[in-house]
Coordinates of N, CA and C and ligand atoms in Angstrom, one line a residue:
M1 N -9.4 -0.4 16.2 CA -9.1 0.2 14.9 C -9.3 1.5 14.7
V2 N -10.5 0.9 14.1 CA -11.8 2.4 13.8 C -11.2 3.4 15.3
A3 N -11.3 3.0 16.4 CA -10.6 4.3 16.9 C -9.5 5.2 16.9
A4 N -8.9 4.1 16.4 CA -6.9 5.0 16.2 C -7.4 5.1 15.3
A5 N -7.5 4.9 14.0 CA -8.1 5.6 12.7 C -8.2 7.0 12.8
R6 N -10.1 7.2 13.2 CA -11.3 8.5 14.0 C -9.4 9.5 14.2
R7 N -8.7 8.4 15.4 CA -7.5 9.7 16.1 C -7.0 10.2 14.7
A8 N -6.6 9.8 14.3 CA -5.5 9.6 12.9 C -5.7 10.9 11.9
G9 N -7.4 10.9 11.8 CA -8.0 12.2 10.9 C -9.0 11.4 10.4
V10 N -9.0 9.7 10.1 CA -9.8 9.4 9.1 C -11.4 10.2 10.0
H11 N -12.3 10.0 8.5 CA -13.1 10.4 9.2 C -14.8 9.9 7.6
D12 N -14.0 9.4 6.5 CA -14.3 8.3 5.5 C -15.4 7.3 6.1
P13 N -16.3 6.9 6.4 CA -17.3 6.0 6.6 C -16.5 4.9 5.7
R14 N -16.4 5.0 4.7 CA -16.5 3.5 3.9 C -14.8 3.2 4.4
I15 N -13.7 4.0 4.7 CA -12.9 3.2 4.9 C -12.8 3.2 6.3
L16 N -13.4 3.1 6.8 CA -14.0 2.6 8.5 C -14.7 1.5 8.7
E17 N -15.5 1.3 7.3 CA -16.1 0.6 7.5 C -15.0 -0.9 7.4
A18 N -13.6 -0.3 6.0 CA -13.4 -1.0 5.1 C -12.8 -2.0 7.1
L19 N -11.7 -1.1 7.6 CA -11.1 -1.8 8.2 C -11.9 -2.8 9.2
E20 N -13.3 -2.1 9.9 CA -13.7 -3.1 10.5 C -14.3 -4.4 9.8
V21 N -14.2 -4.5 8.5 CA -14.0 -6.0 7.7 C -13.1 -6.4 6.9
V22 N -12.2 -6.3 7.3 CA -11.3 -7.0 7.0 C -10.1 -7.5 8.9
P23 N -10.3 -9.2 8.0 CA -9.7 -10.0 9.7 C -8.3 -9.6 9.0
R24 N -7.7 -8.0 10.1 CA -5.6 -8.2 10.1 C -4.9 -9.7 10.0
E25 N -6.1 -10.6 11.2 CA -5.7 -10.8 11.9 C -4.8 -12.3 9.9
R26 N -5.5 -12.5 9.3 CA -5.1 -13.4 8.1 C -4.3 -12.3 7.2
F27 N -3.6 -11.6 7.7 CA -2.6 -10.6 6.8 C -1.3 -10.5 8.3
V28 N -1.3 -11.7 8.6 CA 0.1 -11.5 9.6 C 0.9 -12.8 10.2
P29 N 2.2 -13.0 10.7 CA 2.6 -14.4 10.8 C 1.8 -14.9 12.1
P30 N 1.4 -16.1 12.0 CA 0.4 -16.6 12.7 C 0.6 -16.6 14.6
D31 N 2.6 -16.2 15.1 CA 2.8 -16.1 16.5 C 2.6 -13.9 16.7
R32 N 2.4 -13.6 15.7 CA 2.0 -12.3 15.5 C 0.1 -12.1 15.6
R33 N -0.6 -13.1 16.0 CA -1.8 -12.3 15.9 C -2.4 -11.4 17.6
R34 N -1.6 -12.0 18.3 CA -2.1 -12.0 19.7 C -2.0 -10.1 18.9
D35 N -0.9 -9.3 18.9 CA -0.4 -8.1 18.5 C -1.5 -7.5 17.7
V36 N -2.2 -7.3 16.3 CA -3.5 -7.6 15.8 C -4.6 -6.0 15.9
D37 N -4.3 -6.1 17.1 CA -6.0 -5.3 17.9 C -4.3 -3.5 18.5
H38 N -2.7 -3.8 17.9 CA -2.5 -3.2 18.2 C -2.3 -2.4 16.8
D39 N -2.1 -0.6 16.9 CA -2.7 0.2 15.9 C -1.0 0.4 15.6
R40 N 0.0 -0.6 15.0 CA 1.3 -0.1 14.8 C 1.6 -1.4 14.1
P41 N 2.8 -1.2 13.5 CA 3.7 -2.4 12.2 C 3.5 -3.6 12.5
I42 N 4.0 -4.6 11.6 CA 3.9 -5.7 12.6 C 5.1 -6.5 11.4
G43 N 5.7 -7.1 11.8 CA 7.1 -7.7 11.2 C 5.9 -8.9 10.3
I44 N 6.6 -9.2 9.3 CA 6.2 -10.3 8.7 C 7.4 -10.9 7.7
A45 N 6.7 -11.9 6.4 CA 8.2 -12.2 6.2 C 9.3 -11.8 5.2
E46 N 10.4 -12.4 4.9 CA 11.5 -11.7 4.0 C 11.7 -10.0 4.6
G47 N 11.9 -9.3 6.1 CA 12.3 -8.4 6.9 C 11.3 -7.5 6.5
Q48 N 9.9 -7.5 5.4 CA 9.0 -6.1 5.9 C 7.9 -6.5 6.8
T49 N 7.2 -5.6 6.8 CA 6.6 -4.7 7.6 C 4.8 -4.5 7.2
T50 N 3.9 -4.9 7.8 CA 2.5 -4.8 7.7 C 2.5 -3.4 7.8
S51 N 1.7 -2.3 7.6 CA 2.4 -1.1 8.0 C 0.8 -0.9 9.2
Q52 N 1.0 0.5 10.1 CA -0.1 0.8 10.9 C -1.0 1.0 9.9
P53 N -1.8 -0.1 11.3 CA -3.4 0.6 10.3 C -4.3 1.8 10.0
S54 N -4.0 2.8 11.4 CA -4.3 3.9 10.9 C -3.7 4.7 10.1
L55 N -2.4 4.4 9.7 CA -2.1 5.8 8.8 C -2.4 5.0 7.5
I56 N -2.1 3.3 6.9 CA -2.2 2.8 5.9 C -4.1 3.9 5.7
A57 N -5.1 3.9 6.7 CA -6.7 4.1 6.2 C -6.8 5.5 6.1
A58 N -5.0 6.6 7.0 CA -5.4 8.0 5.9 C -4.6 8.0 5.3
M59 N -4.2 7.3 4.7 CA -3.3 6.8 3.5 C -4.6 6.9 2.5
L60 N -5.8 6.2 2.6 CA -6.4 6.0 1.4 C -7.7 7.3 1.5
Q61 N -7.1 7.6 2.1 CA -8.6 8.8 3.0 C -8.1 9.9 1.3
A62 N -6.1 10.0 1.9 CA -6.3 11.2 0.9 C -6.0 10.8 -0.3
L63 N -5.8 9.6 -0.6 CA -6.6 9.7 -2.0 C -8.0 9.8 -2.9
E64 N -8.6 10.2 -2.2 CA -10.3 10.6 -2.9 C -10.8 8.9 -3.6
L65 N -10.7 7.9 -3.2 CA -11.4 6.8 -4.0 C -12.6 7.1 -4.4
T66 N -13.0 6.7 -5.3 CA -14.6 6.4 -5.2 C -14.3 5.2 -6.0
A67 N -15.8 4.7 -6.2 CA -16.0 3.1 -6.4 C -15.9 2.2 -7.5
D68 N -15.5 3.3 -8.7 CA -15.5 2.9 -9.7 C -13.9 2.4 -10.2
D69 N -13.0 3.3 -8.7 CA -11.7 3.7 -9.4 C -10.6 2.1 -9.8
H70 N -9.6 1.8 -10.1 CA -8.7 1.3 -10.6 C -8.0 1.8 -10.0
V71 N -6.9 1.0 -9.1 CA -5.9 1.7 -8.4 C -4.6 -0.1 -8.3
L72 N -2.9 0.9 -8.9 CA -2.4 0.6 -7.9 C -1.4 0.8 -7.5
E73 N -1.0 -0.3 -6.4 CA 0.2 -0.8 -5.2 C 1.2 -1.6 -5.1
I74 N 1.7 -0.2 -4.9 CA 3.3 -0.7 -5.1 C 3.7 -1.1 -3.8
G75 N 4.4 -2.1 -3.3 CA 4.3 -3.6 -2.4 C 3.1 -3.3 -1.6
T76 N 2.7 -5.1 -2.3 CA 1.6 -5.8 -1.9 C 2.2 -6.3 -0.7
G77 N 3.2 -7.0 0.5 CA 3.3 -7.4 1.5 C 2.4 -8.7 1.3
T78 N 1.5 -8.7 2.2 CA 1.1 -10.3 2.5 C -0.7 -9.5 2.3
G79 N -1.1 -8.4 2.4 CA -2.2 -8.3 1.2 C -3.2 -7.6 2.3
Y80 N -3.1 -6.7 2.9 CA -3.9 -5.9 4.4 C -4.4 -4.8 3.2
Q81 N -3.0 -3.6 3.2 CA -4.2 -2.5 2.7 C -4.3 -2.9 1.1
A82 N -3.9 -4.5 0.3 CA -4.6 -4.7 -1.0 C -6.4 -4.6 -0.7
A83 N -6.4 -5.6 0.8 CA -7.7 -6.0 1.2 C -8.8 -5.0 1.9
L84 N -7.9 -4.5 2.0 CA -9.1 -3.0 2.5 C -9.5 -1.9 0.7
L85 N -8.6 -1.7 -0.1 CA -8.6 -1.5 -1.0 C -10.1 -2.7 -1.9
S86 N -9.8 -3.5 -1.7 CA -10.5 -4.0 -2.2 C -12.3 -3.8 -2.1
H87 N -12.4 -3.6 -1.0 CA -13.7 -2.8 -0.5 C -14.3 -1.2 -1.0
L88 N -13.1 -0.8 -1.1 CA -13.2 1.1 -1.7 C -13.5 1.3 -2.8
V89 N -12.6 0.7 -4.0 CA -12.7 0.2 -5.3 C -12.9 -0.7 -6.3
A90 N -13.2 -0.5 -7.3 CA -14.0 -1.7 -8.0 C -12.6 -2.7 -9.1
Q91 N -11.5 -2.2 -8.7 CA -10.6 -3.2 -9.2 C -8.7 -2.4 -8.6
V92 N -7.9 -3.6 -8.1 CA -6.8 -3.9 -7.9 C -5.6 -4.2 -8.3
H93 N -4.4 -3.8 -8.8 CA -3.9 -4.2 -8.9 C -2.7 -3.8 -8.2
T94 N -1.4 -5.0 -8.1 CA -0.8 -4.8 -6.2 C 0.8 -5.8 -7.5
V95 N 1.9 -4.9 -7.1 CA 2.9 -5.1 -7.4 C 3.8 -5.4 -6.3
E96 N 4.5 -6.5 -6.2 CA 5.4 -7.5 -4.8 C 6.9 -7.8 -5.4
R97 N 7.7 -7.2 -4.9 CA 10.1 -7.9 -5.8 C 9.7 -9.0 -5.3
F98 N 9.2 -9.9 -3.8 CA 9.1 -11.1 -3.0 C 7.9 -11.4 -3.2
P99 N 8.4 -13.1 -4.5 CA 7.4 -13.9 -4.9 C 7.3 -14.3 -3.5
R100 N 7.9 -14.6 -2.7 CA 7.0 -15.2 -1.4 C 5.9 -15.0 -1.1
L101 N 6.1 -13.5 -0.5 CA 5.0 -12.5 -0.6 C 3.9 -12.7 -1.0
A102 N 3.9 -12.2 -2.3 CA 2.9 -11.8 -3.2 C 2.3 -13.3 -3.6
E103 N 3.0 -14.6 -3.3 CA 2.5 -15.8 -3.0 C 1.4 -16.2 -1.5
A104 N 2.4 -15.5 -0.6 CA 0.8 -15.4 0.7 C 0.1 -14.5 0.5
A105 N 0.0 -13.8 0.0 CA -1.1 -12.5 -0.5 C -2.2 -12.8 -1.6
R106 N -1.7 -13.2 -1.5 CA -2.3 -14.5 -2.7 C -3.5 -15.6 -1.9
R107 N -2.8 -16.0 -1.4 CA -3.8 -16.9 -0.9 C -4.8 -15.9 0.6
N108 N -4.0 -15.2 1.0 CA -4.8 -13.8 1.9 C -6.0 -13.8 1.4
L109 N -5.9 -13.1 0.6 CA -7.1 -12.7 0.1 C -8.1 -13.4 -0.7
A110 N -7.5 -14.6 -1.2 CA -8.6 -15.5 -1.5 C -9.0 -16.5 -0.2
A111 N -8.6 -16.3 0.6 CA -9.4 -16.8 2.3 C -10.5 -15.5 2.3
C112 N -10.0 -14.4 2.5 CA -11.3 -13.3 2.6 C -12.1 -13.2 1.4
G113 N -12.0 -13.9 0.6 CA -13.9 -14.3 -1.1 C -12.9 -13.3 -1.3
I114 N -12.0 -12.6 -1.2 CA -12.1 -10.9 -2.8 C -11.2 -11.4 -3.5
D115 N -11.7 -10.8 -4.9 CA -11.7 -11.1 -6.3 C -11.3 -10.1 -7.3
N116 N -11.4 -9.3 -6.3 CA -10.9 -8.1 -7.7 C -9.3 -7.5 -7.3
V117 N -8.7 -8.5 -6.5 CA -7.6 -7.8 -6.9 C -6.5 -8.8 -7.4
E118 N -5.5 -8.0 -8.5 CA -4.5 -9.0 -8.9 C -2.9 -8.8 -8.3
V119 N -2.5 -9.5 -7.8 CA -0.9 -9.6 -7.1 C 0.0 -10.3 -8.7
V120 N 0.7 -9.2 -8.4 CA 1.5 -9.6 -9.6 C 3.7 -9.2 -9.8
V121 N 4.2 -10.1 -9.2 CA 6.1 -10.2 -9.1 C 6.4 -9.2 -9.6
G122 N 6.9 -8.1 -9.5 CA 7.7 -7.4 -10.3 C 8.1 -6.2 -9.2
D123 N 9.1 -5.1 -10.3 CA 9.8 -4.3 -9.7 C 8.5 -3.0 -9.9
G124 N 8.2 -2.6 -8.6 CA 6.7 -1.7 -8.7 C 7.8 -0.4 -9.4
T125 N 8.9 -0.1 -8.9 CA 9.6 1.1 -9.3 C 9.5 1.4 -10.5
K126 N 8.7 0.8 -11.6 CA 8.1 0.5 -13.2 C 6.8 0.5 -13.0
G127 N 6.4 1.0 -12.5 CA 4.7 0.8 -12.0 C 4.7 -0.9 -12.3
L128 N 3.2 -0.7 -13.4 CA 2.4 -1.9 -14.0 C 2.1 -1.6 -15.0
P129 N 3.0 -0.8 -15.8 CA 2.6 0.0 -16.7 C 1.1 -1.2 -18.4
E130 N 1.7 -3.0 -17.9 CA 0.2 -3.2 -18.7 C -1.1 -3.2 -18.6
H131 N -1.4 -2.3 -17.5 CA -3.1 -2.4 -16.8 C -2.9 -1.2 -16.7
A132 N -2.4 -0.7 -16.2 CA -2.5 1.4 -16.6 C -4.1 1.9 -17.7
P133 N -3.9 2.4 -17.8 CA -3.8 3.7 -16.8 C -4.9 3.2 -15.7
Y134 N -4.1 3.9 -14.3 CA -5.0 4.4 -12.7 C -5.1 5.3 -12.3
D135 N -6.6 5.4 -11.8 CA -7.2 6.6 -11.0 C -6.2 7.0 -9.9
A136 N -6.0 5.7 -9.3 CA -4.8 5.9 -8.0 C -3.8 5.5 -7.9
I137 N -2.7 5.9 -7.4 CA -1.1 4.7 -7.0 C -0.9 4.7 -5.7
T138 N -0.8 3.9 -5.1 CA -0.2 4.0 -3.7 C 0.8 2.9 -3.4
I139 N 1.9 4.0 -3.3 CA 3.4 3.7 -2.7 C 3.2 2.8 -1.1
A140 N 4.2 1.3 -0.9 CA 3.2 1.3 0.4 C 5.4 1.2 1.1
A141 N 5.8 2.0 0.7 CA 7.3 1.9 0.7 C 8.0 3.1 0.4
A142 N 9.2 2.9 1.0 CA 9.9 4.8 1.1 C 10.8 5.1 -0.2
A143 N 10.7 5.3 -0.9 CA 11.0 6.1 -1.9 C 12.5 7.2 -1.4
E144 N 13.6 7.0 -2.0 CA 14.6 8.1 -1.7 C 13.6 9.1 -2.9
Q145 N 14.0 8.7 -4.0 CA 13.4 10.1 -5.4 C 12.2 9.3 -5.7
L146 N 10.9 10.1 -6.3 CA 10.1 9.4 -6.8 C 10.1 8.3 -8.2
P147 N 9.7 7.7 -8.6 CA 9.6 7.6 -9.7 C 8.9 8.1 -10.9
E148 N 9.1 9.0 -11.6 CA 8.6 10.1 -11.9 C 7.7 9.3 -12.9
V149 N 8.4 7.8 -13.6 CA 7.4 7.1 -14.7 C 5.7 6.9 -14.1
L150 N 5.6 6.7 -12.7 CA 4.4 6.2 -12.5 C 3.5 7.3 -12.7
G151 N 4.1 8.6 -12.6 CA 3.4 10.2 -13.5 C 2.1 9.2 -15.0
E152 N 3.2 9.0 -15.9 CA 2.3 7.9 -17.2 C 1.4 6.8 -17.1
Q153 N 1.2 6.4 -15.9 CA 0.2 5.7 -15.6 C -0.8 6.1 -15.2
L154 N -0.9 7.6 -15.1 CA -2.4 7.7 -14.8 C -2.7 8.0 -15.4
V155 N -4.1 8.4 -15.2 CA -5.5 9.3 -15.7 C -5.2 10.7 -15.6
D156 N -5.3 11.9 -16.5 CA -5.0 13.1 -15.5 C -6.3 13.4 -14.4
G157 N -5.5 13.7 -13.9 CA -6.6 13.9 -12.0 C -5.8 12.8 -11.1
G158 N -5.6 12.7 -12.2 CA -5.4 11.4 -10.9 C -3.9 11.0 -9.1
R159 N -4.0 10.7 -8.3 CA -3.3 10.6 -7.6 C -2.7 10.2 -6.7
L160 N -1.6 9.9 -6.1 CA -0.7 9.4 -6.2 C -0.3 9.7 -5.5
I161 N 0.0 8.3 -3.8 CA 0.5 8.7 -2.4 C 2.0 7.8 -2.8
A162 N 2.9 9.0 -1.1 CA 4.3 7.8 -1.6 C 4.5 7.8 0.2
P163 N 5.6 7.3 0.0 CA 6.4 8.4 1.7 C 7.9 8.2 0.4
V164 N 8.2 9.7 0.7 CA 9.5 10.3 -0.3 C 10.7 10.3 1.2
G165 N 11.5 10.3 0.9 CA 12.3 11.1 1.4 C 14.0 9.9 2.0
P166 N 15.0 10.4 2.6 CA 15.9 9.3 2.9 C 15.5 8.4 4.3
D167 N 15.9 7.9 4.9 CA 15.4 7.1 6.5 C 15.8 8.6 7.7
G168 N 14.7 7.8 8.1 CA 14.9 9.0 9.0 C 14.0 10.7 8.1
G169 N 14.2 11.3 7.5 CA 13.0 11.9 6.9 C 12.4 12.1 6.1
Q170 N 11.4 10.6 6.6 CA 10.4 10.4 4.9 C 9.5 11.2 5.3
Q171 N 8.5 11.9 4.4 CA 7.0 12.2 4.0 C 6.6 11.4 2.8
V172 N 5.1 11.5 4.0 CA 4.0 10.9 2.5 C 3.4 12.6 2.0
L173 N 3.7 12.0 0.6 CA 3.5 12.6 0.0 C 2.2 13.0 -1.0
I174 N 1.7 13.9 -1.8 CA 0.3 13.3 -1.9 C 0.5 14.2 -3.9
Y175 N 0.2 13.2 -4.7 CA 0.8 14.3 -6.3 C -0.8 13.8 -6.7
R176 N -0.5 15.0 -8.0 CA -1.5 15.3 -8.8 C -1.0 15.0 -10.1
A177 N -1.3 13.8 -11.1 CA -0.7 13.5 -12.5 C -1.3 14.7 -13.3
E178 N -1.0 15.4 -14.3 CA -1.6 16.2 -15.5 C -0.7 16.6 -16.8
G179 N -1.4 15.1 -17.7 CA -0.5 15.1 -18.8 C 0.7 14.2 -18.5
G180 N 0.0 13.3 -18.2 CA 1.7 12.6 -17.6 C 2.6 13.1 -16.7
R181 N 2.8 14.0 -16.1 CA 4.1 14.5 -15.0 C 3.1 14.8 -14.0
L182 N 3.7 14.3 -12.3 CA 3.4 14.3 -11.6 C 3.7 16.0 -10.8
E183 N 2.3 16.4 -9.7 CA 2.5 17.9 -9.0 C 2.4 17.4 -7.9
Q184 N 3.2 17.4 -7.3 CA 2.8 17.3 -5.4 C 2.2 17.9 -4.8
V185 N 0.3 17.7 -4.3 CA -0.5 18.9 -3.6 C 0.4 19.2 -2.5
R186 N 0.6 18.3 -1.9 CA 0.2 18.4 -0.2 C 1.1 17.3 0.0
R187 N 1.7 17.6 1.6 CA 2.1 16.4 2.7 C 1.4 16.3 3.7
L188 N 1.0 14.7 4.0 CA 0.5 14.1 4.8 C 0.6 14.2 6.1
T189 N 1.7 13.4 6.0 CA 2.8 13.2 7.6 C 4.2 12.5 7.5
G190 N 5.3 12.7 8.5 CA 6.1 12.1 8.4 C 6.0 11.0 8.6
V191 N 7.0 9.7 8.6 CA 6.6 8.4 8.1 C 8.3 8.0 8.3
R192 N 8.6 6.3 9.0 CA 9.0 5.9 9.1 C 8.4 4.0 8.5
F193 N 9.4 4.3 6.7 CA 8.8 3.0 6.1 C 10.2 2.1 5.9
V194 N 9.3 0.9 5.0 CA 10.3 -0.4 4.8 C 10.7 0.8 3.9
P195 N 12.1 0.1 2.5 CA 12.9 1.4 1.6 C 11.2 0.2 0.0
L196 N 11.5 0.9 -0.7 CA 11.2 0.5 -2.0 C 12.9 0.2 -2.8
V197 N 12.9 -1.4 -3.1 CA 14.4 -1.1 -3.4 C 13.7 -1.5 -5.1
P198 N 14.5 -0.9 -5.8 CA 14.4 -1.7 -6.8 C 14.9 -2.9 -7.7
G199 N 14.7 -3.5 -8.3 CA 15.3 -4.8 -9.2 C 14.9 -6.0 -8.7
D200 N 15.2 -6.5 -9.0 CA 14.6 -8.2 -8.2 C 15.5 -8.2 -7.5
P201 N 14.8 -9.0 -6.0 CA 15.0 -9.6 -4.8 C 16.3 -10.0 -5.1
S202 N 17.3 -10.3 -4.2 CA 19.0 -11.1 -4.3 C 19.5 -11.1 -3.5
A203 N 20.4 -12.0 -3.1 CA 21.8 -12.3 -1.7 C 21.1 -11.1 -0.7
R204 N 21.6 -10.4 -1.0 CA 21.9 -8.5 -0.4 C 20.7 -8.6 0.3
D205 N 19.2 -9.0 -0.4 CA 17.8 -8.7 0.7 C 17.8 -10.0 1.4
V206 N 19.1 -10.5 1.9 CA 18.4 -12.1 3.1 C 19.3 -12.0 3.9
E207 N 17.9 -11.7 4.9 CA 19.2 -11.1 6.5 C 20.3 -12.6 6.5
P208 N 20.9 -11.8 7.0 CA 22.3 -13.1 8.4 C 21.2 -13.9 9.5
Ligands
LIG301 N1 0.8 -3.3 1.6 C1 1.7 -3.6 2.7 C2 3.1 -3.2 2.9 C3 4.3 -3.9 2.8 S1 5.2 -3.8 3.0 C4 0.4 -4.3 3.4 O1 -0.5 -3.1 3.9 O2 0.5 -4.5 5.1 C5 6.1 -2.6 1.3 C6 6.7 -3.9 1.0 O3 7.4 -3.1 0.2 C7 7.6 -5.5 0.8 O4 6.8 -6.2 1.2 C8 8.6 -4.8 -0.1 O5 8.9 -6.3 -0.4 C9 8.3 -4.3 -0.9 N2 8.7 -3.8 -2.2 C10 9.7 -2.5 -1.6 N3 10.2 -3.1 -3.0 C11 9.5 -2.7 -4.2 C12 9.8 -2.4 -5.2 N4 10.5 -2.0 -6.0 N5 8.2 -3.3 -6.2 C13 7.0 -4.5 -5.1 N6 7.4 -4.0 -4.4 C14 8.5 -3.6 -3.3

């Protein structure tokens, strides 16, 4: 996994070390544990996926995190990226719209002895204003349009990374907040993520 991350341009030793110490097998369904050493997304519950580790690592590197940062993750899934973040920064809040995934993430993180991550059930398109401000925000699902309100929840100079754009044409973009507004700084890569879906989970989310 570390080799795959290096190939993807990740050189930050703290991120490479986090990849080494976080046991990915704890964050995937039991029948997918044999796949955890492949640098590929893996299906989890509710029709979602845990992302490709090298891509998560490259996104974390682009956020230029420091050890005393407070970070918001939108789209917890089963908690793998949150576990990586827990090793890189002081405090993590992460929001997930499916209660079942949030509960799994809490269990997985606790089983790893991680105690600086708080998992909240909610709609991440609104951010998580009650715990703002954040030094950085990472969105793990693709938004057709970036929720501009997130700029108000970042400190001045805070960074946000998100896959943005329509299915088939998503780009991972990096923004910087200034006076509550988000300004695009650069583009990292093209990707394919599960969609960022506003509102509460409902029957329309259930696979037939
Ligand atoms: N961070 C995870 C990736 C999970 S996939 C990992 O490291 O493996 C993206 C997640 O975003 C899914 O679990 C999906 O349910 C969630 N999601 C989608 N729209 C959301 C929203 N509006 N608010 C919160 N979570 C959302």
